mmCIF file of C-alpha atoms in Angstrom:
data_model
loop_
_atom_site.group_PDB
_atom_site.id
_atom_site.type_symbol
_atom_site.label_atom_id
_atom_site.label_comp_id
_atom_site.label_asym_id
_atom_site.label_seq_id
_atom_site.Cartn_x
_atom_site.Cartn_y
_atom_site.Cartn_z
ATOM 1 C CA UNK A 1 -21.213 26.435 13.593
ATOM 2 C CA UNK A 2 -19.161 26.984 10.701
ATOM 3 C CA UNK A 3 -16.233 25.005 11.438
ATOM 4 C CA UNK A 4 -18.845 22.084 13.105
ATOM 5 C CA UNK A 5 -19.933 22.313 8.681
ATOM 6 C CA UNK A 6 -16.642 22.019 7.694
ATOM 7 C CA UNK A 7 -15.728 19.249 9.857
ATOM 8 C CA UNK A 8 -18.949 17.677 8.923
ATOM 9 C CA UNK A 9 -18.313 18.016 5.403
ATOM 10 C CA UNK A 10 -15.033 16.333 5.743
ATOM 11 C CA UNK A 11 -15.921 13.558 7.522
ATOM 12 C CA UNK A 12 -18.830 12.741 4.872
ATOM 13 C CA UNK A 13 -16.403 13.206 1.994
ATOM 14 C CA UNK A 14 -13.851 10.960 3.700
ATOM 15 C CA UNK A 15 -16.507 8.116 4.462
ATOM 16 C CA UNK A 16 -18.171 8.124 0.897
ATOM 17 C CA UNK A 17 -15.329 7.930 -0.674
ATOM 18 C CA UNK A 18 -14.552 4.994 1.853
ATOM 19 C CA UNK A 19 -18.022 3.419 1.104
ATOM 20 C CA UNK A 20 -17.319 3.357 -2.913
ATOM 21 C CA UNK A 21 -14.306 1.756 -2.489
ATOM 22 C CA UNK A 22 -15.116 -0.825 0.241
ATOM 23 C CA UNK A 23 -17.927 -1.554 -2.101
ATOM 24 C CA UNK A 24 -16.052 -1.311 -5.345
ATOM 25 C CA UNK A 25 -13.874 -4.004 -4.017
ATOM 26 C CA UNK A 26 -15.278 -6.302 -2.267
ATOM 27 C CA UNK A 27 -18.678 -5.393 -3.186
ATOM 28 C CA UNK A 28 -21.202 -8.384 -3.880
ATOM 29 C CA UNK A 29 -18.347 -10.967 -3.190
ATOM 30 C CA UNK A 30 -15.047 -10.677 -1.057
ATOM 31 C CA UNK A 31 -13.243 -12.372 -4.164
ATOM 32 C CA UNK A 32 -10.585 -10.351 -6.910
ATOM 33 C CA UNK A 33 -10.336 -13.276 -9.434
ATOM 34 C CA UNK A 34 -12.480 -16.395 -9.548
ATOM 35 C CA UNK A 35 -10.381 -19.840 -10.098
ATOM 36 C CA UNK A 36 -11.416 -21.269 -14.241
ATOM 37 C CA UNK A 37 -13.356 -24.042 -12.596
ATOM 38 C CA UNK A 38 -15.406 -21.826 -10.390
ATOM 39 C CA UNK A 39 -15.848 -19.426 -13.868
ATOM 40 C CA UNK A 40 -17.447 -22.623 -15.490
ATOM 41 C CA UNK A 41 -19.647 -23.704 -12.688
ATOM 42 C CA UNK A 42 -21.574 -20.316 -12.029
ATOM 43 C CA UNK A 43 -24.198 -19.948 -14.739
ATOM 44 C CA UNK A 44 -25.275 -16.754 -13.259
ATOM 45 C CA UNK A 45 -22.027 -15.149 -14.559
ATOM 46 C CA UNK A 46 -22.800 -15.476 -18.467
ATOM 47 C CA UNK A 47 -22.427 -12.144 -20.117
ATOM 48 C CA UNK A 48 -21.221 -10.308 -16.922
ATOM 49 C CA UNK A 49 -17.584 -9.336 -15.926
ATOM 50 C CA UNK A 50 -15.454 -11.652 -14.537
ATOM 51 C CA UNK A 51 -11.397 -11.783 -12.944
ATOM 52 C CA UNK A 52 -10.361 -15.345 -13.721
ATOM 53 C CA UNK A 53 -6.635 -17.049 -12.756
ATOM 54 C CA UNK A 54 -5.029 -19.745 -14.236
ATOM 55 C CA UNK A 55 -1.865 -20.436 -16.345
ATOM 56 C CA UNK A 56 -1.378 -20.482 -19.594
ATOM 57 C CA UNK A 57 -1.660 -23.952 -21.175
ATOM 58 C CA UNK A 58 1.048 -25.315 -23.776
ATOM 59 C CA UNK A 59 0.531 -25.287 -27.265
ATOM 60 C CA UNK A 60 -2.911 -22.891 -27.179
ATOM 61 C CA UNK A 61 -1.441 -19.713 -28.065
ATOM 62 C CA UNK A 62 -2.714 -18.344 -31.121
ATOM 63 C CA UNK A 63 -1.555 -14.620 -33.241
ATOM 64 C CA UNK A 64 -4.981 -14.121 -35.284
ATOM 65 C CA UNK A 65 -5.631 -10.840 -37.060
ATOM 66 C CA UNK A 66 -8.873 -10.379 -34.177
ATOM 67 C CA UNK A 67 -6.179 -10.452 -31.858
ATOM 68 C CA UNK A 68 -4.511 -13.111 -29.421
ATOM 69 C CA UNK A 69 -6.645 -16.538 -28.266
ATOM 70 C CA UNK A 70 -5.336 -18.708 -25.595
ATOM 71 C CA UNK A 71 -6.663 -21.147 -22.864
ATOM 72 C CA UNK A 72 -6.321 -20.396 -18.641
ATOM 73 C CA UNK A 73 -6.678 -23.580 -17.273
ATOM 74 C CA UNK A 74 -6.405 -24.450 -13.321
ATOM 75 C CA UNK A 75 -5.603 -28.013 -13.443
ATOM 76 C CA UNK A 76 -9.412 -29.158 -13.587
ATOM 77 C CA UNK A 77 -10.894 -27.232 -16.179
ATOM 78 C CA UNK A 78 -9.933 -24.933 -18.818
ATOM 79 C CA UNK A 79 -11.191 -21.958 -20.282
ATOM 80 C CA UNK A 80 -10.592 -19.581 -23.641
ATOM 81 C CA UNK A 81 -9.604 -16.095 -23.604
ATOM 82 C CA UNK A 82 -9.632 -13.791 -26.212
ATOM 83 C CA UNK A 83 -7.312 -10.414 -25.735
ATOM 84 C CA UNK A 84 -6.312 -7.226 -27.923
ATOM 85 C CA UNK A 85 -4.291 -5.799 -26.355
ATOM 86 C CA UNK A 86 -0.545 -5.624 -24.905
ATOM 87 C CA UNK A 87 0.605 -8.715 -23.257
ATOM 88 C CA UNK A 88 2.786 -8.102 -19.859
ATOM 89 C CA UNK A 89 6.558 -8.891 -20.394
ATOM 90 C CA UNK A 90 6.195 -12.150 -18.286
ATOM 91 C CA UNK A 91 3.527 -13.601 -20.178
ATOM 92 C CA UNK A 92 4.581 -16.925 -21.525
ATOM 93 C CA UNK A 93 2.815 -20.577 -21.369
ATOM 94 C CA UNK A 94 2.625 -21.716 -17.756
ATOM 95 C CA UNK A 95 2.417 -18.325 -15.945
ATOM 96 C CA UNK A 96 0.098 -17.374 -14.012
ATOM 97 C CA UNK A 97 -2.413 -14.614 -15.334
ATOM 98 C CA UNK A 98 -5.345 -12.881 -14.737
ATOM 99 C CA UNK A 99 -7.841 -12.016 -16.718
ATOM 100 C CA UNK A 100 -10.795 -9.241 -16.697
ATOM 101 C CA UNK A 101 -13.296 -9.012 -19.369
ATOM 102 C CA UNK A 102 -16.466 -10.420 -19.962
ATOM 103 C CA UNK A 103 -17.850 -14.070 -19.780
ATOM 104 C CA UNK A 104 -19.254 -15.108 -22.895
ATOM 105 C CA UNK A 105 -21.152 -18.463 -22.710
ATOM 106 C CA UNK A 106 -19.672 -20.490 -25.612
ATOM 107 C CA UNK A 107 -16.393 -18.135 -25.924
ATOM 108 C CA UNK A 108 -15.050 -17.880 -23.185
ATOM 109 C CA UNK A 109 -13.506 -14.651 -21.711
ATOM 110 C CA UNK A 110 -13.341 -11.654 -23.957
ATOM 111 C CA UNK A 111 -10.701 -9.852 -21.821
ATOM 112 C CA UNK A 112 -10.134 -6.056 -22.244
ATOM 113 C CA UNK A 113 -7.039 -6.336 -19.180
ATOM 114 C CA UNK A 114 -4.423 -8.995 -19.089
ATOM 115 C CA UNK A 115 -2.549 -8.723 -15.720
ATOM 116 C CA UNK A 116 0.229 -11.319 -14.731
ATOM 117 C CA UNK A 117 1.021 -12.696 -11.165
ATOM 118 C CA UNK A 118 4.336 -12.741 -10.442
ATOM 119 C CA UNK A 119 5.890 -15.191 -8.115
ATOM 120 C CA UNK A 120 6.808 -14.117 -4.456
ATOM 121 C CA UNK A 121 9.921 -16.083 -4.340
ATOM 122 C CA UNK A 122 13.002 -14.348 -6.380
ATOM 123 C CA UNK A 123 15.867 -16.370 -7.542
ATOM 124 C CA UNK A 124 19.399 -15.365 -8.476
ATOM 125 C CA UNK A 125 20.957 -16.225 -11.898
ATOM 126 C CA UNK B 1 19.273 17.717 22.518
ATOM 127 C CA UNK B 2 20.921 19.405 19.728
ATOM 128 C CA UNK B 3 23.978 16.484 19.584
ATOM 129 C CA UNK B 4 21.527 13.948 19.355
ATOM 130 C CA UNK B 5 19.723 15.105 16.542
ATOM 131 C CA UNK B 6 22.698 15.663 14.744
ATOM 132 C CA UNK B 7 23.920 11.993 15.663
ATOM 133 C CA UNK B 8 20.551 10.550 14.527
ATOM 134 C CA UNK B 9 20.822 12.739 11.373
ATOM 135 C CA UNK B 10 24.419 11.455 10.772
ATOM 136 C CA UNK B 11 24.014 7.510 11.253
ATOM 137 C CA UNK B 12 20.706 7.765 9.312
ATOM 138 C CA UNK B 13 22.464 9.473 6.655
ATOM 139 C CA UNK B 14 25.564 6.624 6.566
ATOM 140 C CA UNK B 15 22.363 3.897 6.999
ATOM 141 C CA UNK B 16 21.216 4.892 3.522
ATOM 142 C CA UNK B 17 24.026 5.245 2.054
ATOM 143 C CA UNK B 18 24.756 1.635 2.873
ATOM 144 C CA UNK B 19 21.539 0.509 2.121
ATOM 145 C CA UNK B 20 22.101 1.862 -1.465
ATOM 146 C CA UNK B 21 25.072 -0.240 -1.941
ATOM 147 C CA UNK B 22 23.380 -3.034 -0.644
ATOM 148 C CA UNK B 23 20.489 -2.828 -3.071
ATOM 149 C CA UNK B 24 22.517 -2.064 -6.271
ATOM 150 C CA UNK B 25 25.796 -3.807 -5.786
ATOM 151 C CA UNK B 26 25.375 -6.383 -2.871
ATOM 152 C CA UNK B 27 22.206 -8.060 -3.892
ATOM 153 C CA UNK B 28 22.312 -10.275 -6.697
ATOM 154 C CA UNK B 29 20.147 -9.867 -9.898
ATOM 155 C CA UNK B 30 16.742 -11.551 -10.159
ATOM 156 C CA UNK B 31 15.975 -14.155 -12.684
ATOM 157 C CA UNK B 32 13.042 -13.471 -14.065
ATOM 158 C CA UNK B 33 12.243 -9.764 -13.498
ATOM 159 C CA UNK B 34 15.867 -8.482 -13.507
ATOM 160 C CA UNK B 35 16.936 -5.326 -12.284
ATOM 161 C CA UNK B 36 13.339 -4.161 -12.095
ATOM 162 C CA UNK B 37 13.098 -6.214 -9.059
ATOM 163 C CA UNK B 38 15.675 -4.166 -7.254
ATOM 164 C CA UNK B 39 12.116 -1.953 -6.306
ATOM 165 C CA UNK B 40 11.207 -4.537 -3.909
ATOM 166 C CA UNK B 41 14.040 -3.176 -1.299
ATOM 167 C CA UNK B 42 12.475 0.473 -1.713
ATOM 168 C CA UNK B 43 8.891 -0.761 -1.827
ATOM 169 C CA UNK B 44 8.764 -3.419 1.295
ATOM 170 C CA UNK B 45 11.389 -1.214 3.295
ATOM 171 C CA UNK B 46 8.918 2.133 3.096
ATOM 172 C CA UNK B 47 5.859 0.200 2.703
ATOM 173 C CA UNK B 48 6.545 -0.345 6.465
ATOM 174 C CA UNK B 49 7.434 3.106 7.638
ATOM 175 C CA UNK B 50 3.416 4.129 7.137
ATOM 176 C CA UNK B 51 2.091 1.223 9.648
ATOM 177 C CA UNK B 52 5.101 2.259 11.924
ATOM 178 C CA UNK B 53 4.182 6.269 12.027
ATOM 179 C CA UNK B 54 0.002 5.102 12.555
ATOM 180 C CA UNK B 55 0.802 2.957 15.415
ATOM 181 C CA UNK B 56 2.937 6.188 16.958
ATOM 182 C CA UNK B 57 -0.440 8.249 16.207
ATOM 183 C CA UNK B 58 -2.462 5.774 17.696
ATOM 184 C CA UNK B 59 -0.394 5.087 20.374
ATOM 185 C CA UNK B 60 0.265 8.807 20.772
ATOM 186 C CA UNK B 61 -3.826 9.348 20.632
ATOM 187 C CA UNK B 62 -4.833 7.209 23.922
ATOM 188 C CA UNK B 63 -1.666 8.704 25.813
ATOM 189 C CA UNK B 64 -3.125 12.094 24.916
ATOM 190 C CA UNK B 65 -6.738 11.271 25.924
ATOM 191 C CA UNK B 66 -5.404 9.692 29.172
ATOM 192 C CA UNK B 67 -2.756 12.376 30.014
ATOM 193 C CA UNK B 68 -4.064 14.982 28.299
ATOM 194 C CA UNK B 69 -0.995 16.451 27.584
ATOM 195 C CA UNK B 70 0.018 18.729 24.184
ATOM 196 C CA UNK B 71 2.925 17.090 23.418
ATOM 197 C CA UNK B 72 1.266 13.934 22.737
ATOM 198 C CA UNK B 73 -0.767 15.399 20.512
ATOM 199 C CA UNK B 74 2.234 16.639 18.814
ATOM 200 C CA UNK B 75 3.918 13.501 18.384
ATOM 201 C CA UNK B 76 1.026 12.218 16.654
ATOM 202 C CA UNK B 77 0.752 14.768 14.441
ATOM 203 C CA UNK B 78 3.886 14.857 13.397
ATOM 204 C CA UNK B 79 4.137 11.219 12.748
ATOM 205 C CA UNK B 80 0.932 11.610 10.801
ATOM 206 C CA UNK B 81 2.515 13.711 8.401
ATOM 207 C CA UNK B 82 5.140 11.626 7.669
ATOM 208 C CA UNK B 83 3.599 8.376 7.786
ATOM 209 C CA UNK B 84 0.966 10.242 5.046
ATOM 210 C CA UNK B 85 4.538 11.232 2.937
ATOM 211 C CA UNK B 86 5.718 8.269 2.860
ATOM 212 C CA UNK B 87 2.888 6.352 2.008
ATOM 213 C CA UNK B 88 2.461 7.972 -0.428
ATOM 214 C CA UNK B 89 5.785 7.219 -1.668
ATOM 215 C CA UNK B 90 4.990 4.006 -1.326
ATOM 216 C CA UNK B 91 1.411 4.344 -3.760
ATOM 217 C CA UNK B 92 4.014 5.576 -6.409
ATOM 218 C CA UNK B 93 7.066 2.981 -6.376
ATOM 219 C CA UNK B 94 4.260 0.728 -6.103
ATOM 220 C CA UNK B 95 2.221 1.383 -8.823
ATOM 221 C CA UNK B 96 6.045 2.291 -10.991
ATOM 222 C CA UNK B 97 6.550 -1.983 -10.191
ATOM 223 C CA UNK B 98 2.799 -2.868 -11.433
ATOM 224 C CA UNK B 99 3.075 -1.372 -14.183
ATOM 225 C CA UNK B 100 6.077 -3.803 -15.581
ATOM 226 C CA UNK B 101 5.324 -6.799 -13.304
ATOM 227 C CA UNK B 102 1.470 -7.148 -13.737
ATOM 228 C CA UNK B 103 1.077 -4.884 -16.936
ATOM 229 C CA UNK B 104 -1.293 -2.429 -15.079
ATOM 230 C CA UNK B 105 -0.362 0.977 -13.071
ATOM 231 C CA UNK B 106 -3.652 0.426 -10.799
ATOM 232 C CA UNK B 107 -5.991 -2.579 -10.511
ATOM 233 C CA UNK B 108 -8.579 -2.742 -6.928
ATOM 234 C CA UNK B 109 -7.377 -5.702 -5.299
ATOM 235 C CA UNK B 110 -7.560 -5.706 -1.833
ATOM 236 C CA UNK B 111 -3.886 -4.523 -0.856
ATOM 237 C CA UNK B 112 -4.005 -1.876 -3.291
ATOM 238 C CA UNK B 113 -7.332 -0.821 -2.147
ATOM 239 C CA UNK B 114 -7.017 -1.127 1.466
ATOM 240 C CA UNK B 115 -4.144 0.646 1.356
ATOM 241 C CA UNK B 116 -5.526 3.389 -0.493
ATOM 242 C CA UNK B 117 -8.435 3.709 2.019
ATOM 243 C CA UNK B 118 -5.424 3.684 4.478
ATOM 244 C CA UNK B 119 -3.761 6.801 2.598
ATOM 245 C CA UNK B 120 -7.375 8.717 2.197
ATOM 246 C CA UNK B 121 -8.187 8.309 5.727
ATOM 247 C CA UNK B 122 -4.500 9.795 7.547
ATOM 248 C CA UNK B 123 -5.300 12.739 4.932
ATOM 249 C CA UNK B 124 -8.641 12.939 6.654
ATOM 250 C CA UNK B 125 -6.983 13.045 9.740
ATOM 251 C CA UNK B 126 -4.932 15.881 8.853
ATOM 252 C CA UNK B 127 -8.207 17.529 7.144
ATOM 253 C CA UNK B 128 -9.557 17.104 10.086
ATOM 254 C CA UNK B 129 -6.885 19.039 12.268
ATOM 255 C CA UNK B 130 -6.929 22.192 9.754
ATOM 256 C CA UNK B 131 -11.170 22.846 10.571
ATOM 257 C CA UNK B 132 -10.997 22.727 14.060
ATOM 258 C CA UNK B 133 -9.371 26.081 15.440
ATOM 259 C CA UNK B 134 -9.023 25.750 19.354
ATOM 260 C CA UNK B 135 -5.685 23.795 20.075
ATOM 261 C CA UNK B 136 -7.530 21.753 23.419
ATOM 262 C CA UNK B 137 -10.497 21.244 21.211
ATOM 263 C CA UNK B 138 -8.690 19.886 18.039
ATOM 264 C CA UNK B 139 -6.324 17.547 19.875
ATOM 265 C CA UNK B 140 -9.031 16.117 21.365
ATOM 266 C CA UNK B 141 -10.818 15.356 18.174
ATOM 267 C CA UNK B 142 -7.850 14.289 16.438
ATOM 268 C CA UNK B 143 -6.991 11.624 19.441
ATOM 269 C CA UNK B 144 -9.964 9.938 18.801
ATOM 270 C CA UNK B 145 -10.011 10.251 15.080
ATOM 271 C CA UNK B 146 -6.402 8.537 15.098
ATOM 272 C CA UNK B 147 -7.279 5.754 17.296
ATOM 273 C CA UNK B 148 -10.381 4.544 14.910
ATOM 274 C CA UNK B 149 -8.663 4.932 11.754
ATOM 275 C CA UNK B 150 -6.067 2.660 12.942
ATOM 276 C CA UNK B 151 -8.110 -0.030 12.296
ATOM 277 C CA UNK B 152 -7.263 0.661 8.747
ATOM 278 C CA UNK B 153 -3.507 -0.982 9.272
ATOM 279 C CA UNK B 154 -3.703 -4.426 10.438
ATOM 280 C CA UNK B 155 -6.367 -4.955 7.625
ATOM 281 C CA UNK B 156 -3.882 -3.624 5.064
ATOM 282 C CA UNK B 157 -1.266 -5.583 6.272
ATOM 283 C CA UNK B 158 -3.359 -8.855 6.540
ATOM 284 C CA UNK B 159 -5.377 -8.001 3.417
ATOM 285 C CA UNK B 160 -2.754 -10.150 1.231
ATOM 286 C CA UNK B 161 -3.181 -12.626 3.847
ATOM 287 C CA UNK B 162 -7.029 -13.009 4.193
ATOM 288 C CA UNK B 163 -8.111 -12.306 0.603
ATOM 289 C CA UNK B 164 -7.233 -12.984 -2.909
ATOM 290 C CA UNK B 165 -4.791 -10.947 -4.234
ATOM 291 C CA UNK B 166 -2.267 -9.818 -7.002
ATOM 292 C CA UNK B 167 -0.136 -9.128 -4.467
ATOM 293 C CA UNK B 168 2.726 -11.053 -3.519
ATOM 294 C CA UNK B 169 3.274 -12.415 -0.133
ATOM 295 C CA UNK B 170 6.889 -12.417 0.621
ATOM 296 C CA UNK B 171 7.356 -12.404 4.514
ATOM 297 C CA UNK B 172 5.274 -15.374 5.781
ATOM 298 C CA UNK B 173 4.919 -17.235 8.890
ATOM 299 C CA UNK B 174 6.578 -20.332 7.381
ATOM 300 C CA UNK B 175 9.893 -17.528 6.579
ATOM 301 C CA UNK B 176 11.156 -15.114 3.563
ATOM 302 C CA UNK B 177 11.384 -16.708 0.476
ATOM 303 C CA UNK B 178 14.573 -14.412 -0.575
ATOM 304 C CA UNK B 179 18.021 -15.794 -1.269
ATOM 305 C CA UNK B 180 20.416 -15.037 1.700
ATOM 306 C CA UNK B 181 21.738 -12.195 0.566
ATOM 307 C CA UNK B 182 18.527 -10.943 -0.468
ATOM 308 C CA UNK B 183 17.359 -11.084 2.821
ATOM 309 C CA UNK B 184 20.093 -8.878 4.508
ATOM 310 C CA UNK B 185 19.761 -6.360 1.456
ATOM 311 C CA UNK B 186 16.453 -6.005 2.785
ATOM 312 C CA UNK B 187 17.408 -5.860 6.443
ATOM 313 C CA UNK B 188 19.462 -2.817 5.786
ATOM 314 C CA UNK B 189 16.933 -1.011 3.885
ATOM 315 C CA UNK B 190 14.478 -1.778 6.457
ATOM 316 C CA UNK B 191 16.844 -0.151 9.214
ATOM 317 C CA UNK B 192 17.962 2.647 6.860
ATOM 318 C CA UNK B 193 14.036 3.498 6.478
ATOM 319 C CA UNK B 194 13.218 3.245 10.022
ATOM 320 C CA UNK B 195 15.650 5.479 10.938
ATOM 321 C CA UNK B 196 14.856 7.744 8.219
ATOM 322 C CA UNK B 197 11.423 7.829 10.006
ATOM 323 C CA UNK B 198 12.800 8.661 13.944
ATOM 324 C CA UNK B 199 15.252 11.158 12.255
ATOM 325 C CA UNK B 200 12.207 13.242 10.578
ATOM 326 C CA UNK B 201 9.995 12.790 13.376
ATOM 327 C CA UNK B 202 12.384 14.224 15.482
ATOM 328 C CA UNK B 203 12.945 17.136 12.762
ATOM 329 C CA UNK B 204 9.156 17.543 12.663
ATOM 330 C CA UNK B 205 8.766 17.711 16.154
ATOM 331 C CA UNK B 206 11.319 20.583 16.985
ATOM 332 C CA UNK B 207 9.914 22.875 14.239
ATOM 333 C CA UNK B 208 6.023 21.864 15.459
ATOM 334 C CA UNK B 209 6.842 23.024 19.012
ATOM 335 C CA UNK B 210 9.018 26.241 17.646
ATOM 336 C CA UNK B 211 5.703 27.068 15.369
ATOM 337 C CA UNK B 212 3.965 26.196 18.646
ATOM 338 C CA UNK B 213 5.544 28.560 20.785
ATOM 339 C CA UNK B 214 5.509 31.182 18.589
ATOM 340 C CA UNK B 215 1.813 31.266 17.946
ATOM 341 C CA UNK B 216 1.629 31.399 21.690
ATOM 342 C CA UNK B 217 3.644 34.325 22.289
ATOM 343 C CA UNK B 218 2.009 35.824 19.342
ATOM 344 C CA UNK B 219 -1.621 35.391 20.956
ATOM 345 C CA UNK B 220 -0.187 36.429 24.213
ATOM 346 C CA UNK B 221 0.807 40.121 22.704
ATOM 347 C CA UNK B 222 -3.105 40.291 21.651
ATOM 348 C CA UNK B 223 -1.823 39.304 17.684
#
């Protein structure tokens, strides 16, 4: 009986903590980052948090004293993000980032992570 | 039985020596992330020693059930271990290379996540193994146990395939996008690490079966 409990208990601990992460993760949608055009076309995502790619776009970088503004764009539309904090060594205009924060209708994204995607091909010098 | 061991131990041992020379002095230096990308060899080559080790357990798990014979059981234990060692190795040097390339140590995309599920349910497996006391009985258990959480590995491997992801793809159907030499940098680490793997399975497996033996003669004199 008492090692039927303990493999019980295991086996419950082992499959909750599976069930929080499958639904952490996937959890409402099978999607880690939306594209900036799907961002803009979902109404339903104003004032909740969002992942959204796209790269940098020329010239929109901004140093203010509330901290750095940019624009994502991916090709179609373009969005504005607002970020405080530290910006990964690869960020530069025309890489590829991600960011998380919240969706502000008429701001843009108010990120609190900035995450970059690095390329999968490496070059030599 | 002995020789070969020592053989195995021996080439494995010259394997990573090599593979260290081909990693730091061979390869050239990335472009863009520099010497920092000189992680990919360690990550990729024991990123694959995990999957390797769960399809021994699994495989290992229906011979048992069909054979029903211990040292089955053994092997899949053993390889358990390991793969669990190793993966987590892999969690770390991972999460080291995040940290730098994406600017975060941890974020719950779906290789990162499916991977961890991966790592949380071979430590259920051995959890599992420790609360059930009659050898017959726990192998038994176990066998089936490692056959379903297999599933676990081809949707970590394809998870950078079928989802969005952070994670880079670098070995594709279409081919590796690596320079050349790149590539057999990463062919020698990948040879170094699987051999790594057979040499302390084999280990594992000789000191499992001495434990073995021993707890047998101890029962046997009424300990």
């Amino acid at each position: 009986m008492e090692r039927r409990t303990r493999i019980l208990i295991t086996v419950v601990i082992v499959l909750i903590l599976l069930g929080y992460l499958v639904y952490s993760t996937v959890g409402g949608s099978f999607l880690y980052y939306r594209t900036v055009s799907e961002v803009k076309m979902d109404e339903s995502l104003h004032g909740k948090p969002v992942r959204v790619i796209g790269k940098v776009v020329k010239d929109s970088f901004e140093e203010k004293e509330s901290g750095y503004r940019f624009k994502i764009s991916d090709g179609k539309e373009e969005i504005l993000v607002l970020y405080k904090g530290i910006l990964p060594s690869t960020f530069k205009e025309d890489a590829e980032v991600i960011a998380e924060g919240i969706y502000e209708r008429g701001v843009g994204i108010r990120a609190k992570n900035l995450l970059a995607r690095c390329p999968s091909k490496y070059i030599t010098k | 039985m002995e020789r070969k061991a020592q053989i195995l131990s021996g080439v494995t041992f010259i394997a990573m020596l090599l593979a260290i020379y081909m990693v730091f002095i061979y390869a050239p230096i990335e472009r863009k992330m520099g010497i920092l990308q000189k992680i990919f060899y360690f990550h990729v080559s024991t990123a694959w020693i995990p999957y390797l080790a769960f399809l021994v357990v699994f495989l290992c798990s229906i011979v048992f059930l069909w054979r029903r014979d211990k040292r089955w059981d053994t092997i899949a234990f053993c390889s358990a271990e390991i793969g669990l060692v190793i993966d987590t190795l892999v969690l770390i040097t991972g999460s080291i290379w995040a940290k730098p390339a994406w600017g975060v140590w941890w974020t719950w995309e779906p290789r990162l996540t499916t991977s961890l599920i991966m790592w949380l349910l071979y430590a259920g497996y051995l959890l599992l193994r420790r609360s059930v006391e009659e050898a017959m009985r726990r192998a038994r258990f176990a066998a089936v146990y490692g056959i379903a959480a297999f599933i676990s590995v081809p949707i970590s491997f394809m998870s950078i395939r079928w989802w969005r992801t952070i994670h880079p793809v670098v070995i594709k159907p279409t081919g590796i996008e690596l320079e050349p030499p790149m590539i057999t940098a990463l062919i020698v680490c990948l040879v170094a690490f699987t051999l790594f793997y057979f040499c302390l399975l084999q280990q594992r497996y000789r000191l499992k079966k001495i434990k073995d033996e021993i707890e047998d003669i101890k029962s046997e004199l009424g300990g």
